Amino acid sequence: NKGEFAHYTIKEIFEQRTSVKAATYQEEHKIKVFCDTIAAAGNIIVTGSGTSYHTSLITSMAGCRALKKRFEPVMASEFKYNMDSIDKDTVVLAISQSGETADVLSATKLARAAGAKILSIVNVSTSSLARAADVSLAINSGPEIGVAATKSFTGQVSLAYSVLDRISGGRIGFDRDAVSDKITKMLAGSAAIERLVNVTMPKVNDIYLLGRSIHFPIALEGALKMKELAYVHAEGIAAGELKHGPLALMDKNAVVFVLNPDDKTYGDTLSSAHEVKTRGAKIIGISNVSNDIYDAMIEIPKMENELLYPLVEVIPLQLFSYYLALRNNVDPDFPRNLAKSVTVK
Ligand code: F6R
């Protein structure tokens, strides 16, 4: 039931107002064992596919910072080629909305055979991946019908952050009510994003998204949403890598999103924005501080801890992809060639 919404995708984008909170309500005994397992691990590998791989990147960076311990993100489809270090001191944290993704299931099976412990974060609590894990936590997002992952992504990040906060004594500072309020404010700006797509945007064939550190996974996630929902070529780039190649692509036809709140990455990312601006690209800034360099700006709130920015930055990118899909006459709920759960390897 889509209710007042035209598509499941937009309904699910708006459900993030509450799903980020639902993700953090967990049974005490389960979350305790989950956290104890991570705290005791010799090495931790975080795996997933597509959007859930982007959660794996964020979880790894945040885990490393909160616990001062190395977390290694590995794409589920690459897992079988990277098995050599896996042993009984390894914990594999597998992340999947459906819990049925074949690459993820196969990774956990191989890891288990090599002696690793398996933890999982799923949305579907009865899924194969929930059963394959020693302990599995569910994000409680409710069914995600749209093929593109939206509320499951922010649910996964919220749950991962509350786990890391619990282990580290609050080093991330994830507060479900505060995050939910900020997401609600971002969603209230949806008409402005729709206008940006329909009025201000030129016909666009190439979109680039730049970000550093914790913003880089959001650059990848935004690009994935634009590709699958609107069928537009989009690329997420670690801003520091521009000069190592992608700068050659920048010209007046490029549209570049810059993920640039005023955290440690601000000055460096602003320099990257200048590099692409000089080549004539149109720049859309996503930031809590304005700057003349942006042709358009999407304002995000200031976050207490920079690790929390992904949860608000991704919202306008989801909305942008949705409205761009409509403009391109694509049904956002069911992109061509894609299945909601990829059960083949
Ligand atoms: C992107 C998308 C896919 C999935 C991927 C993993 O919007 O939906 O990239 O994220 O197929 O699916 P799950 O999380 O079910 O393992």
mmCIF file of C-alpha atoms and ligand atoms in Angstrom:
data_model
loop_
_atom_site.group_PDB
_atom_site.id
_atom_site.type_symbol
_atom_site.label_atom_id
_atom_site.label_comp_id
_atom_site.label_asym_id
_atom_site.label_seq_id
_atom_site.Cartn_x
_atom_site.Cartn_y
_atom_site.Cartn_z
ATOM 1 C CA ASN A 1 0.000 0.000 0.000
ATOM 2 C CA LYS A 2 1.562 3.245 -1.182
ATOM 3 C CA GLY A 3 -0.828 5.477 0.763
ATOM 4 C CA GLU A 4 -0.480 9.125 -0.205
ATOM 5 C CA PHE A 5 2.681 8.436 -2.228
ATOM 6 C CA ALA A 6 3.018 7.907 -5.989
ATOM 7 C CA HIS A 7 5.650 5.185 -5.641
ATOM 8 C CA TYR A 8 7.037 2.814 -3.034
ATOM 9 C CA THR A 9 10.454 4.387 -3.477
ATOM 10 C CA ILE A 10 9.341 7.828 -2.293
ATOM 11 C CA LYS A 11 7.196 6.313 0.447
ATOM 12 C CA GLU A 12 10.219 4.405 1.728
ATOM 13 C CA ILE A 13 12.438 7.484 1.489
ATOM 14 C CA PHE A 14 9.970 9.289 3.762
ATOM 15 C CA GLU A 15 9.736 6.323 6.137
ATOM 16 C CA GLN A 16 13.317 7.071 7.143
ATOM 17 C CA ARG A 17 11.831 9.593 9.583
ATOM 18 C CA THR A 18 11.005 6.639 11.823
ATOM 19 C CA SER A 19 12.939 3.639 10.488
ATOM 20 C CA VAL A 20 16.264 5.018 11.751
ATOM 21 C CA LYS A 21 14.819 4.819 15.244
ATOM 22 C CA ALA A 22 13.257 1.375 14.792
ATOM 23 C CA ALA A 23 16.671 0.018 13.782
ATOM 24 C CA THR A 24 18.102 0.653 17.216
ATOM 25 C CA TYR A 25 15.537 -1.214 19.333
ATOM 26 C CA GLN A 26 17.146 -4.587 20.008
ATOM 27 C CA GLU A 27 16.740 -7.449 22.418
ATOM 28 C CA GLU A 28 19.256 -6.960 25.182
ATOM 29 C CA HIS A 29 20.769 -10.450 25.234
ATOM 30 C CA LYS A 30 21.284 -10.479 21.472
ATOM 31 C CA ILE A 31 22.891 -7.082 21.147
ATOM 32 C CA LYS A 32 25.118 -7.893 24.110
ATOM 33 C CA VAL A 33 26.520 -11.043 22.480
ATOM 34 C CA PHE A 34 26.812 -9.172 19.158
ATOM 35 C CA CYS A 35 28.844 -6.372 20.774
ATOM 36 C CA ASP A 36 30.963 -8.747 22.870
ATOM 37 C CA THR A 37 31.846 -10.699 19.733
ATOM 38 C CA ILE A 38 33.070 -7.574 17.945
ATOM 39 C CA ALA A 39 34.939 -6.350 21.007
ATOM 40 C CA ALA A 40 36.774 -9.682 21.344
ATOM 41 C CA ALA A 41 37.594 -10.123 17.642
ATOM 42 C CA GLY A 42 41.198 -10.279 16.479
ATOM 43 C CA ASN A 43 40.251 -8.975 13.067
ATOM 44 C CA ILE A 44 36.973 -7.883 11.617
ATOM 45 C CA ILE A 45 35.827 -8.089 8.035
ATOM 46 C CA VAL A 46 32.652 -6.299 7.001
ATOM 47 C CA THR A 47 30.963 -7.488 3.834
ATOM 48 C CA GLY A 48 27.908 -6.774 1.699
ATOM 49 C CA SER A 49 26.830 -6.008 -1.870
ATOM 50 C CA GLY A 50 25.743 -2.785 -3.564
ATOM 51 C CA THR A 51 24.226 -0.411 -1.042
ATOM 52 C CA SER A 52 24.948 -2.844 1.782
ATOM 53 C CA TYR A 53 28.613 -2.720 0.729
ATOM 54 C CA HIS A 54 28.458 1.058 1.157
ATOM 55 C CA THR A 55 27.190 0.432 4.687
ATOM 56 C CA SER A 56 30.165 -1.898 5.119
ATOM 57 C CA LEU A 57 32.530 0.931 4.148
ATOM 58 C CA ILE A 58 30.908 3.315 6.625
ATOM 59 C CA THR A 59 30.848 0.717 9.391
ATOM 60 C CA SER A 60 34.522 -0.046 8.817
ATOM 61 C CA MET A 61 35.609 3.593 8.959
ATOM 62 C CA ALA A 62 33.448 4.311 12.000
ATOM 63 C CA GLY A 63 34.509 1.075 13.710
ATOM 64 C CA CYS A 64 38.145 1.898 13.202
ATOM 65 C CA ARG A 65 37.667 5.339 14.751
ATOM 66 C CA ALA A 66 35.417 4.313 17.616
ATOM 67 C CA LEU A 67 37.255 1.144 18.645
ATOM 68 C CA LYS A 68 40.817 1.996 17.484
ATOM 69 C CA LYS A 69 40.873 -1.322 15.747
ATOM 70 C CA ARG A 70 41.176 -2.186 12.071
ATOM 71 C CA PHE A 71 37.946 -3.131 10.250
ATOM 72 C CA GLU A 72 38.309 -4.329 6.685
ATOM 73 C CA PRO A 73 35.490 -3.811 4.186
ATOM 74 C CA VAL A 74 35.334 -6.470 1.465
ATOM 75 C CA MET A 75 32.741 -6.630 -1.322
ATOM 76 C CA ALA A 76 30.826 -9.859 -1.011
ATOM 77 C CA SER A 77 31.490 -10.701 -4.663
ATOM 78 C CA GLU A 78 35.250 -10.343 -4.043
ATOM 79 C CA PHE A 79 35.252 -12.229 -0.777
ATOM 80 C CA LYS A 80 36.230 -15.652 -2.071
ATOM 81 C CA TYR A 81 39.441 -14.253 -3.585
ATOM 82 C CA ASN A 82 40.465 -12.675 -0.252
ATOM 83 C CA MET A 83 40.238 -15.560 2.145
ATOM 84 C CA ASP A 84 43.847 -16.064 3.176
ATOM 85 C CA SER A 85 43.849 -14.207 6.492
ATOM 86 C CA ILE A 86 40.569 -15.640 7.744
ATOM 87 C CA ASP A 87 40.864 -17.837 10.823
ATOM 88 C CA LYS A 88 39.215 -18.466 14.181
ATOM 89 C CA ASP A 89 40.139 -14.983 15.438
ATOM 90 C CA THR A 90 38.208 -13.427 12.577
ATOM 91 C CA VAL A 91 34.703 -12.052 12.846
ATOM 92 C CA VAL A 92 32.813 -11.522 9.602
ATOM 93 C CA LEU A 93 30.001 -8.988 9.838
ATOM 94 C CA ALA A 94 27.705 -9.539 6.857
ATOM 95 C CA ILE A 95 25.183 -6.842 5.974
ATOM 96 C CA SER A 96 22.163 -7.391 3.726
ATOM 97 C CA GLN A 97 18.646 -5.998 3.482
ATOM 98 C CA SER A 98 17.113 -9.145 2.029
ATOM 99 C CA GLY A 99 19.418 -11.635 3.709
ATOM 100 C CA GLU A 100 19.207 -13.664 0.484
ATOM 101 C CA THR A 101 22.000 -12.174 -1.634
ATOM 102 C CA ALA A 102 23.942 -15.132 -3.008
ATOM 103 C CA ASP A 103 27.358 -13.453 -2.892
ATOM 104 C CA VAL A 104 26.891 -12.591 0.780
ATOM 105 C CA LEU A 105 25.661 -16.056 1.703
ATOM 106 C CA SER A 106 28.571 -17.647 -0.111
ATOM 107 C CA ALA A 107 31.055 -15.343 1.675
ATOM 108 C CA THR A 108 29.722 -16.308 5.103
ATOM 109 C CA LYS A 109 29.796 -19.976 4.223
ATOM 110 C CA LEU A 110 33.454 -19.812 3.183
ATOM 111 C CA ALA A 111 34.354 -17.731 6.228
ATOM 112 C CA ARG A 112 32.615 -20.166 8.566
ATOM 113 C CA ALA A 113 34.504 -23.088 7.003
ATOM 114 C CA ALA A 114 37.769 -21.213 7.672
ATOM 115 C CA GLY A 115 36.858 -20.908 11.368
ATOM 116 C CA ALA A 116 35.452 -17.354 11.512
ATOM 117 C CA LYS A 117 32.502 -16.265 13.610
ATOM 118 C CA ILE A 118 29.619 -14.771 11.648
ATOM 119 C CA LEU A 119 27.477 -11.800 12.632
ATOM 120 C CA SER A 120 24.790 -10.373 10.424
ATOM 121 C CA ILE A 121 22.643 -7.288 10.045
ATOM 122 C CA VAL A 122 19.521 -7.914 7.962
ATOM 123 C CA ASN A 123 16.110 -6.425 7.395
ATOM 124 C CA VAL A 124 14.322 -9.732 6.850
ATOM 125 C CA SER A 125 14.761 -11.493 10.187
ATOM 126 C CA THR A 126 13.685 -14.893 8.829
ATOM 127 C CA SER A 127 16.195 -14.774 5.947
ATOM 128 C CA SER A 128 18.965 -17.252 5.102
ATOM 129 C CA LEU A 129 21.635 -14.806 6.272
ATOM 130 C CA ALA A 130 19.928 -14.347 9.645
ATOM 131 C CA ARG A 131 20.020 -18.128 10.062
ATOM 132 C CA ALA A 132 23.597 -18.468 8.842
ATOM 133 C CA ALA A 133 24.965 -16.156 11.543
ATOM 134 C CA ASP A 134 25.973 -16.858 15.137
ATOM 135 C CA VAL A 135 24.049 -13.726 16.046
ATOM 136 C CA SER A 136 21.883 -11.662 13.720
ATOM 137 C CA LEU A 137 20.295 -8.280 14.383
ATOM 138 C CA ALA A 138 17.378 -6.955 12.324
ATOM 139 C CA ILE A 139 16.954 -3.293 11.375
ATOM 140 C CA ASN A 140 13.142 -3.474 11.677
ATOM 141 C CA SER A 141 12.586 -1.223 8.660
ATOM 142 C CA GLY A 142 9.487 -3.057 7.487
ATOM 143 C CA PRO A 143 9.228 -4.392 3.920
ATOM 144 C CA GLU A 144 11.300 -2.495 1.342
ATOM 145 C CA ILE A 145 9.428 -2.887 -1.942
ATOM 146 C CA GLY A 146 11.256 -0.392 -4.164
ATOM 147 C CA VAL A 147 14.188 -2.126 -5.844
ATOM 148 C CA ALA A 148 16.562 0.656 -4.802
ATOM 149 C CA ALA A 149 17.674 0.374 -1.199
ATOM 150 C CA THR A 150 16.773 3.538 0.727
ATOM 151 C CA LYS A 151 15.418 3.088 4.248
ATOM 152 C CA SER A 152 17.387 -0.124 4.665
ATOM 153 C CA PHE A 153 20.623 1.821 4.131
ATOM 154 C CA THR A 154 20.005 4.409 6.863
ATOM 155 C CA GLY A 155 18.616 1.636 9.080
ATOM 156 C CA GLN A 156 21.819 -0.390 8.657
ATOM 157 C CA VAL A 157 24.026 2.611 9.413
ATOM 158 C CA SER A 158 21.924 3.523 12.472
ATOM 159 C CA LEU A 159 22.130 0.021 13.873
ATOM 160 C CA ALA A 160 25.867 -0.267 13.183
ATOM 161 C CA TYR A 161 26.428 3.080 14.916
ATOM 162 C CA SER A 162 24.436 2.124 17.973
ATOM 163 C CA VAL A 163 26.447 -1.106 18.229
ATOM 164 C CA LEU A 164 29.735 0.822 17.966
ATOM 165 C CA ASP A 165 28.528 3.386 20.496
ATOM 166 C CA ARG A 166 27.667 0.653 22.934
ATOM 167 C CA ILE A 167 31.102 -0.933 22.627
ATOM 168 C CA SER A 168 33.029 2.350 22.706
ATOM 169 C CA GLY A 169 31.068 4.177 25.402
ATOM 170 C CA GLY A 170 29.471 6.601 22.954
ATOM 171 C CA ARG A 171 32.351 7.670 20.695
ATOM 172 C CA ILE A 172 30.017 8.186 17.720
ATOM 173 C CA GLY A 173 27.281 9.916 19.677
ATOM 174 C CA PHE A 174 24.407 8.464 17.662
ATOM 175 C CA ASP A 175 21.141 9.734 19.155
ATOM 176 C CA ARG A 176 18.155 8.192 17.386
ATOM 177 C CA ASP A 177 15.764 11.039 18.168
ATOM 178 C CA ALA A 178 18.177 13.751 17.075
ATOM 179 C CA VAL A 179 18.988 11.899 13.834
ATOM 180 C CA SER A 180 15.331 11.253 13.118
ATOM 181 C CA ASP A 181 14.552 14.970 13.600
ATOM 182 C CA LYS A 182 17.319 15.973 11.238
ATOM 183 C CA ILE A 183 16.214 13.489 8.575
ATOM 184 C CA THR A 184 12.668 14.825 8.947
ATOM 185 C CA LYS A 185 13.975 18.345 8.268
ATOM 186 C CA MET A 186 15.871 17.155 5.193
ATOM 187 C CA LEU A 187 12.732 15.500 3.844
ATOM 188 C CA ALA A 188 10.773 18.699 4.372
ATOM 189 C CA GLY A 189 13.039 20.160 1.675
ATOM 190 C CA SER A 190 11.958 17.645 -0.960
ATOM 191 C CA ALA A 191 10.139 20.268 -3.075
ATOM 192 C CA ALA A 192 13.394 22.197 -3.439
ATOM 193 C CA ILE A 193 15.162 19.076 -4.701
ATOM 194 C CA GLU A 194 12.323 18.442 -7.147
ATOM 195 C CA ARG A 195 12.739 22.011 -8.388
ATOM 196 C CA LEU A 196 16.478 21.556 -8.683
ATOM 197 C CA VAL A 197 15.894 18.553 -10.957
ATOM 198 C CA ASN A 198 13.094 20.046 -13.049
ATOM 199 C CA VAL A 199 13.986 23.720 -13.270
ATOM 200 C CA THR A 200 17.654 24.348 -12.570
ATOM 201 C CA MET A 201 19.244 21.178 -13.908
ATOM 202 C CA PRO A 202 20.436 21.105 -17.476
ATOM 203 C CA LYS A 203 19.896 17.924 -19.448
ATOM 204 C CA VAL A 204 22.489 15.834 -17.726
ATOM 205 C CA ASN A 205 24.406 12.795 -18.952
ATOM 206 C CA ASP A 206 27.310 12.685 -16.545
ATOM 207 C CA ILE A 207 27.151 13.256 -12.822
ATOM 208 C CA TYR A 208 30.100 13.052 -10.465
ATOM 209 C CA LEU A 209 29.986 13.028 -6.688
ATOM 210 C CA LEU A 210 33.013 14.023 -4.660
ATOM 211 C CA GLY A 211 33.680 13.314 -1.008
ATOM 212 C CA ARG A 212 36.458 12.368 1.344
ATOM 213 C CA SER A 213 36.606 10.124 4.380
ATOM 214 C CA ILE A 214 33.136 9.167 5.647
ATOM 215 C CA HIS A 215 31.574 11.154 2.767
ATOM 216 C CA PHE A 216 33.188 8.966 0.108
ATOM 217 C CA PRO A 217 30.800 6.024 0.677
ATOM 218 C CA ILE A 218 27.928 8.490 0.278
ATOM 219 C CA ALA A 219 29.413 9.643 -3.029
ATOM 220 C CA LEU A 220 29.315 5.987 -4.124
ATOM 221 C CA GLU A 221 25.807 5.479 -2.763
ATOM 222 C CA GLY A 222 24.446 8.635 -4.419
ATOM 223 C CA ALA A 223 25.956 7.542 -7.732
ATOM 224 C CA LEU A 224 24.446 4.060 -7.424
ATOM 225 C CA LYS A 225 20.972 5.546 -6.790
ATOM 226 C CA MET A 226 21.277 7.845 -9.829
ATOM 227 C CA LYS A 227 22.374 4.987 -12.091
ATOM 228 C CA GLU A 228 19.707 2.525 -11.094
ATOM 229 C CA LEU A 229 16.783 4.910 -10.613
ATOM 230 C CA ALA A 230 17.347 7.469 -13.371
ATOM 231 C CA TYR A 231 19.610 5.534 -15.808
ATOM 232 C CA VAL A 232 22.146 8.355 -15.772
ATOM 233 C CA HIS A 233 25.874 7.792 -15.734
ATOM 234 C CA ALA A 234 27.094 8.773 -12.280
ATOM 235 C CA GLU A 235 30.375 8.208 -10.497
ATOM 236 C CA GLY A 236 31.383 8.588 -6.881
ATOM 237 C CA ILE A 237 34.987 9.725 -6.541
ATOM 238 C CA ALA A 238 37.213 10.115 -3.485
ATOM 239 C CA ALA A 239 37.926 13.818 -3.988
ATOM 240 C CA GLY A 240 41.666 13.386 -3.520
ATOM 241 C CA GLU A 241 41.766 11.005 -6.479
ATOM 242 C CA LEU A 242 40.550 13.666 -8.946
ATOM 243 C CA LYS A 243 44.047 14.684 -9.908
ATOM 244 C CA HIS A 244 44.996 11.064 -10.504
ATOM 245 C CA GLY A 245 42.723 10.796 -13.546
ATOM 246 C CA PRO A 246 39.066 11.816 -13.344
ATOM 247 C CA LEU A 247 39.900 15.524 -13.694
ATOM 248 C CA ALA A 248 40.383 14.799 -17.394
ATOM 249 C CA LEU A 249 36.624 14.214 -17.668
ATOM 250 C CA MET A 250 35.551 17.544 -16.240
ATOM 251 C CA ASP A 251 34.067 20.077 -18.637
ATOM 252 C CA LYS A 252 31.014 22.322 -18.887
ATOM 253 C CA ASN A 253 28.681 19.373 -19.392
ATOM 254 C CA ALA A 254 29.530 17.727 -16.085
ATOM 255 C CA VAL A 255 27.378 18.129 -12.996
ATOM 256 C CA VAL A 256 29.365 17.630 -9.793
ATOM 257 C CA PHE A 257 27.943 17.100 -6.328
ATOM 258 C CA VAL A 258 30.367 18.049 -3.588
ATOM 259 C CA LEU A 259 29.798 16.489 -0.156
ATOM 260 C CA ASN A 260 31.330 19.174 1.964
ATOM 261 C CA PRO A 261 30.210 19.897 5.514
ATOM 262 C CA ASP A 262 32.630 21.899 7.659
ATOM 263 C CA ASP A 263 34.475 18.967 9.197
ATOM 264 C CA LYS A 264 38.106 17.860 8.814
ATOM 265 C CA THR A 265 37.620 17.286 5.090
ATOM 266 C CA TYR A 266 36.225 20.764 4.359
ATOM 267 C CA GLY A 267 39.275 22.654 3.114
ATOM 268 C CA ASP A 268 40.599 19.808 0.986
ATOM 269 C CA THR A 269 37.234 19.138 -0.614
ATOM 270 C CA LEU A 270 36.737 22.833 -1.314
ATOM 271 C CA SER A 271 40.036 22.819 -3.237
ATOM 272 C CA SER A 272 38.737 19.869 -5.257
ATOM 273 C CA ALA A 273 35.572 21.859 -5.991
ATOM 274 C CA HIS A 274 37.742 24.718 -7.305
ATOM 275 C CA GLU A 275 39.587 22.286 -9.576
ATOM 276 C CA VAL A 276 36.373 21.149 -11.268
ATOM 277 C CA LYS A 277 34.811 24.622 -11.318
ATOM 278 C CA THR A 278 37.806 25.914 -13.281
ATOM 279 C CA ARG A 279 37.005 23.299 -15.949
ATOM 280 C CA GLY A 280 33.468 24.676 -16.282
ATOM 281 C CA ALA A 281 31.502 22.015 -14.399
ATOM 282 C CA LYS A 282 28.268 22.912 -12.612
ATOM 283 C CA ILE A 283 28.641 22.419 -8.872
ATOM 284 C CA ILE A 284 26.008 21.439 -6.359
ATOM 285 C CA GLY A 285 27.241 21.780 -2.801
ATOM 286 C CA ILE A 286 25.856 19.636 0.006
ATOM 287 C CA SER A 287 26.972 21.419 3.138
ATOM 288 C CA ASN A 288 26.029 23.236 6.305
ATOM 289 C CA VAL A 289 27.993 26.292 5.166
ATOM 290 C CA SER A 290 27.398 28.194 1.962
ATOM 291 C CA ASN A 291 30.093 29.163 -0.484
ATOM 292 C CA ASP A 292 30.020 31.230 -3.682
ATOM 293 C CA ILE A 293 31.583 28.389 -5.619
ATOM 294 C CA TYR A 294 28.338 26.384 -5.561
ATOM 295 C CA ASP A 295 25.952 26.927 -8.482
ATOM 296 C CA ALA A 296 23.298 25.385 -6.259
ATOM 297 C CA MET A 297 23.395 24.393 -2.659
ATOM 298 C CA ILE A 298 21.585 21.802 -0.584
ATOM 299 C CA GLU A 299 21.784 22.705 3.059
ATOM 300 C CA ILE A 300 22.291 20.012 5.653
ATOM 301 C CA PRO A 301 22.292 20.533 9.417
ATOM 302 C CA LYS A 302 25.466 20.699 11.465
ATOM 303 C CA MET A 303 26.109 17.287 13.062
ATOM 304 C CA GLU A 304 27.753 16.815 16.439
ATOM 305 C CA ASN A 305 30.118 14.157 15.144
ATOM 306 C CA GLU A 306 31.257 14.056 11.522
ATOM 307 C CA LEU A 307 30.541 10.320 11.355
ATOM 308 C CA LEU A 308 26.838 11.215 11.529
ATOM 309 C CA TYR A 309 26.820 13.209 8.265
ATOM 310 C CA PRO A 310 26.131 10.203 5.991
ATOM 311 C CA LEU A 311 22.687 9.861 7.552
ATOM 312 C CA VAL A 312 21.616 13.325 6.406
ATOM 313 C CA GLU A 313 23.709 13.656 3.236
ATOM 314 C CA VAL A 314 22.180 10.624 1.603
ATOM 315 C CA ILE A 315 18.610 11.978 1.848
ATOM 316 C CA PRO A 316 18.860 14.708 -0.835
ATOM 317 C CA LEU A 317 20.722 12.267 -3.094
ATOM 318 C CA GLN A 318 17.918 9.709 -2.787
ATOM 319 C CA LEU A 319 15.350 12.429 -3.496
ATOM 320 C CA PHE A 320 17.359 13.779 -6.416
ATOM 321 C CA SER A 321 17.594 10.292 -7.966
ATOM 322 C CA TYR A 322 13.864 9.736 -7.503
ATOM 323 C CA TYR A 323 12.856 13.023 -9.149
ATOM 324 C CA LEU A 324 15.411 12.509 -11.919
ATOM 325 C CA ALA A 325 13.854 9.093 -12.584
ATOM 326 C CA LEU A 326 10.448 10.736 -12.954
ATOM 327 C CA ARG A 327 11.896 13.381 -15.264
ATOM 328 C CA ASN A 328 13.476 10.630 -17.349
ATOM 329 C CA ASN A 329 10.181 8.699 -17.488
ATOM 330 C CA VAL A 330 11.552 5.740 -15.595
ATOM 331 C CA ASP A 331 9.445 3.792 -13.100
ATOM 332 C CA PRO A 332 11.558 4.265 -9.971
ATOM 333 C CA ASP A 333 10.114 1.250 -8.202
ATOM 334 C CA PHE A 334 11.185 -1.268 -10.802
ATOM 335 C CA PRO A 335 14.363 -0.320 -12.686
ATOM 336 C CA ARG A 336 15.085 -2.427 -15.759
ATOM 337 C CA ASN A 337 17.432 -5.417 -15.478
ATOM 338 C CA LEU A 338 17.476 -5.416 -11.675
ATOM 339 C CA ALA A 339 15.953 -7.688 -9.062
ATOM 340 C CA LYS A 340 15.233 -6.787 -5.464
ATOM 341 C CA SER A 341 17.179 -9.701 -4.209
ATOM 342 C CA VAL A 342 20.052 -11.136 -6.211
ATOM 343 C CA THR A 343 20.034 -14.833 -5.493
ATOM 344 C CA VAL A 344 22.470 -15.799 -8.240
ATOM 345 C CA LYS A 345 26.248 -15.500 -8.085
HETATM 346 C C1 F6R B 1 20.941 -0.647 -4.562
HETATM 347 C C2 F6R B 1 20.474 -1.986 -4.332
HETATM 348 C C3 F6R B 1 21.427 -3.123 -4.460
HETATM 349 C C4 F6R B 1 21.427 -3.931 -3.162
HETATM 350 C C5 F6R B 1 22.300 -5.170 -3.284
HETATM 351 C C6 F6R B 1 22.374 -5.928 -1.980
HETATM 352 O O1 F6R B 1 19.941 0.309 -4.387
HETATM 353 O O2 F6R B 1 19.332 -2.178 -3.988
HETATM 354 O O3 F6R B 1 22.708 -2.669 -4.753
HETATM 355 O O4 F6R B 1 21.865 -3.091 -2.135
HETATM 356 O O5 F6R B 1 21.801 -6.010 -4.293
HETATM 357 O O6 F6R B 1 21.118 -6.333 -1.537
HETATM 358 P P1 F6R B 1 20.919 -6.841 -0.065
HETATM 359 O O7 F6R B 1 21.142 -5.687 0.850
HETATM 360 O O8 F6R B 1 19.506 -7.368 -0.013
HETATM 361 O O9 F6R B 1 21.937 -7.915 0.172
#
